[in-house]
Each structure stands twice: as C-alpha cells, then as structure tokens.
C-alpha cells in the first residue's frame, strides 16, 4: 500500500508546534526562502532595465540558474533528502547556513566578474560555488550512508548525480572566462548542457517522484520508484556521452547522449503522467509543473535537431539560443515558481489555517498566470516582429511579478508571528475550492492578455513601417482565364523579373524565397504578400491585368538594389516607376544653433581584462545629420558611428548583436579573422547573434552591417571602429577618434538613397556622423600637448586625406604599420586612407589658436568633412 501523501511524502504540511507558533524548521525556511526570491526579483529589474545594461543576457541566465535555482536546490534537496530518508532535521543548521553563505558569496562574485569584465573575480566566485556544492554533495552522501534503507532513497541518488554534474560544469564555466577563441564554443556547449540538464533537470526528476503526487493530493503510481531507479543510469550515461561529444565535437555521439537522456526523462516522468490521468492538476503548482515538463521535452527535441544539423561547434553554440529560452523560462523558471508555490506555505508551518491562507494567496489567479506565461512564451519563441516579442516578454515578466508579490507577503506574514492567526481553525472547504474556484475564466483571461499583447505589437510594427501607396487600376475586359506564374526570390533578384500576361487574364504569382534573407512582393496596384522567410512561399493574386504593373520588395534598399519586376500585358511596353519624394536641401555651412551637442570625439580608454563582452542593439532612429535635416538611420546602439570598441592584441571580444529593427541586419568585424558563414549571417528582427573574435593584430578596424545590399546598410549608418592598440603604445595627453563617412540623403525622415550611393553622388561627407560639427564645437587642446587622432574611413565610397592646417604630423601609423615616429627627421602633412582603412597621427600645436582639420579632398571638405582644434 502507498502511504497517504499528506502524511508521508515530503512537502506535506508539518504539524504545528504547541500553541500554534512556528517551528524551528519554519523559521529556517522563512529565512532561506528569501534567497531565490531575491534573485528572481533581480531578474525582473534586469528585464525592465536591460536596454541600459551591458551583458544583461549573461547576467540574467546566471541570476536564474546560479542564483535562484542553486539556492533552491541546496535548500530543498536537503529538505527532501531528510524527509525520504526519515532523518530528522538537525537542531542547528550552522553547516547548511555556511554552505549557503559560501554559495552566495561565489554567485555574487561570478555576477560581478562577468558584468564588469573582471575574469579572475569570476574565477574566484566559481571556486566558492564549487566548494559550496562539494560540501553539499558530501553532506548528502554522509546522510545517505548513515540512514536506514528507505523506499525513496533513489531521490537522493538523483541529487548526488546532479551535484557531480555541477562540479564538472563549474570549472568549465570558469575556464571560459580566460580561454582562447577556438575552444570556447565547445566549452559553452558542455557548460550549458551539463549544468542545466545535470544540476537542474536531474534534481527536478528526483524531486518529482514524491512532490508530484503531493501536489495533486493523489496516491503515487504503481512502479514509480522502480521507474525512477531504472531511469537514473541511462540519464547519467546520456549526460556523459553528451558532454564528451560536445567537447570533442563528435556530434553524433553528443546527439545520441541527448536522445538517451530524453528517453530516461520520459521514463522517469511516465508515472507522473499516470497520476495526472487519475487526478488532473487543479492548482497553479500542478499546472506549472506539468507545463514545465512539456517545455523540457520540447527543448530536448529541438536541441537534438540543432546538434545534428550544425556543421561545427561554432554553429551549434550560435543555434543553442533556440534551445536556451524554452529550457530556462519554460522549464527551469516554471518548475522553480510552481514548486515554491506549493512548498512555501507548508514549510512555514503554523497550523492548517495559516497554511491554507498562504496556499490560497500563492495560487490566486493560477490559471490566468500559467496560461499567460506559457502562451506568451510560445508566441515569443516563434518567428515574429520585434514589437510582438517585446510585448510578450513583458507579459512573462508580469507573470513572474504575480508570483513574487504574494510570495513576499507570505514571508512577511510568517515573520510577524501573529499567534491568533496561527491558532485559526482550518477552512473546512477542500483545498481545490480554496485556491482557484473558476479556472476557465483564468484561462480566458490569460489568452486575452496574450492576444492583446500580440495586437499591440503588430500595431506598433505597422506604425513604424510604412507601405507604398497603390497605383490606380486600369480597367480591361476580363477573359475569365487565370495565368499562374512561379517567381523565385534569390540573390537580391526576382526570377523572372518580367512577367508577360495576356490582357484581361487574372494573374496569380506563387512566390518562393530561396535567398538567405526575408523578402516580400508589393505591386503598385496595392496587393502584396507578407514577408516571406528563407525557404518559405506565398501566393499573391494580382487581379486582372490590363496595364503595366510594377512590383518590388518593400524591405528598405531591396528595390534600389534591383529587386523589382514588371508585369506586362502582351503587346504592351514597360512603364517607369513613379518618382519618389525629393531629398531635403543641405547647407554645409549652416550653424546648428546653441542647443546643438557634438558627438564626443574623445577616444575610450583600454578596458581592463582580456575578455570584452558587449551587446550591440540594431536600432532604427531618426536623427539630425545637418542643421534642419533629419534622416531615418539604421544604427548600432542608436548612434552613428556605432560605439568605439578598444582593446589590445590578444584580447577577445564577445559581441552579441540584437536586432531591434524592422528588417534583417548582420555584422562584420574586420578586427577578427573568422569564418563568415555563421557569425556574419543576417538575422531577422527580434533575433540575436553572438560574434566572438580574438584580436591578433593592431590597428584601427572597421565594423559594419553585413547584410545585402551592404552599400545601403553602411551608407545609412551601420558602421563603427574597433581600436586595437599596438604593443607598447606610448601615452599621450589627448586622444580623439574621427570616423569619416558619406551622407546620401533620401526624403526628410526617411532612409538614405541607395540610387545616389550606387552613383557615388554624396550630399555630404562628415566626421562622426554630422556635417561640420567640430567647426561649430571645436576639439580642445593646449600648446605643447601631444595629441593622437585615430582615423577610420568608413566610406562606403570616398577616400580620405586627413590634414590639420597649421600643424605637422611627427607620427603616422597606417594600416598596422608605423610610417614615421618623433625621432625621424621627416614628417607628414596628410594621412591618406581608402574606404575601410584606418590609422592614427600624432602632433603638437606650437601656439594657441584655431587649427582647422579637413579631408584634403577639397570637394569633401566643402561638403562637411572639416572641423577645428581650439588650442588655448
């Protein structure tokens, strides 16, 4: 006979102490429960503030896994181990408190080291985490060795295996902070899989053996203990194969290990499914645990496909993002929140009345919260517009807040030690009636919230992305016949690009996208397709054809790059497309006014550490580029040029590109030598890509968007500079960075004109993105100071010849080579650079005065490539 869950299974309500006061165990759980809740609260704050924080994604992952989850695992695995082994909790918890203290000191050190790029602080933190988990492992093993034989001892075996997995994963995570570029993708795959599947998933599988029947208030399924016992060895074996496979990059071995682990998980979860069939979940905790198990199986399936289809460890590491989100949010976070919702009220004790009240508080609006979180996550992980991803991510955060607020209230009420409340008589209603009386209303509310979020995101996209106005249709006598034509989008062209149709026929176009970027087809008659992803197709009914119809891809720059077609009635001739709006007038001599603030040209200092992590967000912004002239620019982090990055030879840069725009974008760093296939690929709106390179050579290097038409993306603002200092670079008094580029104006407030770019007809040539800004806001210096000016010609088309009027360069460094130094007898008057070339010059000013600097391609100086040094 199986014992009743409320009496014998861990997680059931503890008997109240005499007089209804909290037990010592309740006081302990009240104190330690604040730890994971605090990390979860930090996760909410990070989610709201992430646009302003560096490396926020890495921080979010470690706040959840290393902070919230690891604290919960240490606390509750000790609790469950004591329960299943029938060992009383110790009267003093000094050793357990010490382990938690060491763990959290390590977690905070890891978070600080990774956030501010202090690798050895992170390594020290990892060592503390390792020590805490090793001590936890030893304590569990000691308790198991001393205990009498127990029916549910297999749960502790799962905890031991999970702790060993983390002890393998933590050193690899620390190693990644200092490792070279070639090994890092393999280490990342090992670290992520072993920690999430080993430390977290094995702990969950072992706990669900007894927790799941308790949550459902049902009897355990026959054979559940045997299933858990049988499942553990293949789960461990699968984890070993997976770890070895990703480290050696034997992808079939890795995928086989993952499949074996998934089979073991299914075997362990099968009894839980049998229990759920008899007694379906009816509380927030039950629904959350069930949904989390489903996300785990989905993530494992996607992970196996990703590993098998990846051409190498770099590709597998980049594609792991598709696995990480459902695994962390759908599985890990949901298991944690669901488990705590059930465990906290009972662990805090105090008698049936307080336990029931706390349970009802934590389970309130349970159906709505579960549906909101899971439906929003499902929408988020699907390809979709960035605004929809923003609104659904906010819903997920809101669902987490809906748990954190009542959880904080539960802890505060338990701390108050209200004796009258603890002595309250239990509510005679069944628990299922006390926690969620109308779940179907909650389901409807949750779905409605997600629907509103999707509609709001689509509306925001429509407001930010205009479509061409349709041309007037021309009447013709219909023939009643339909002509169907297959059109393929490939290589930034439509094939065929001319469609001949008998006059009066109805035309149906079957569009297939074989290109590696999204496309659509818009006709000037007003009909259009949706944006079609790579490998996708769409069907467009062009209507009855009686006149020439123009068609094009509406994504910015694609039409100008040649992605257009014509539909021509047989016997007709083509027509020219309508002319666009005129570009605004630009006066290169105009004063921008007293409120104007020039781009800070001061060079950034070399950051500490040898690993530099940064997120670059693609943002489409309207900016003034000359007095009274605004353009819609595509930017890195909202500025043109993008942020200046700096390091030394041997430094590693880990740049995560996040596409917050409305069209596909990519990135190319000239400062690193890497295979372009994966890291330079275009990513759709809402997607992210991690680009990692090690700087092996000094110089001033360009980075830019790698998406075709590249000319349009660079010409519309997507470029920046990476400075890699030459070894033993001497210090100077001042350093400035000037990036020369061209402006090709489109209509006011619209993107630049690709036709002008192709014809090499710039409206202006500028330093740091604005016409003659330093002529109105001079760069300061003092007589006799040594000034270094870093220069990059971002182009995309014009050469630069940098010259300072009234001064001479005693130092010239161009394209990684010293051309002159102060001890040399000669000097230089100009630094000549072609597009994508860089270098620096050094000079001293002999006396106070105003020293103009220009590109000595004089037509470009008059177009705006000029400024002043103000020497006082």
PDB file of C-alpha atoms in Angstrom, residues 75 77 124 213 230 262 318 387 398 423 513 681 780 825 835 855:
ATOM      1  CA  UNK A  75      17.829  24.164   0.481  1.00  0.00           C
ATOM      2  CA  UNK A  77      17.267  18.883  -1.767  1.00  0.00           C
ATOM      3  CA  UNK A 124      37.269  33.146  -7.640  1.00  0.00           C
ATOM      4  CA  UNK A 213       1.653  13.125  -6.086  1.00  0.00           C
ATOM      5  CA  UNK A 230      15.750   2.434 -13.842  1.00  0.00           C
ATOM      6  CA  UNK A 262      15.483  12.387 -23.152  1.00  0.00           C
ATOM      7  CA  UNK A 318      25.133  30.047 -32.016  1.00  0.00           C
ATOM      8  CA  UNK A 387       7.449  44.570 -31.159  1.00  0.00           C
ATOM      9  CA  UNK A 398       4.352  40.324 -15.299  1.00  0.00           C
ATOM     10  CA  UNK A 423      -4.285  29.258  16.013  1.00  0.00           C
ATOM     11  CA  UNK A 513      12.095  32.676 -51.260  1.00  0.00           C
ATOM     12  CA  UNK A 681      24.834  35.927 -41.405  1.00  0.00           C
ATOM     13  CA  UNK A 780      40.102  71.329 -27.282  1.00  0.00           C
ATOM     14  CA  UNK A 825      63.756  63.632 -39.359  1.00  0.00           C
ATOM     15  CA  UNK A 835      37.325  53.059 -47.515  1.00  0.00           C
ATOM     16  CA  UNK A 855      39.800  65.896 -45.612  1.00  0.00           C
TER      17      UNK A 855
END
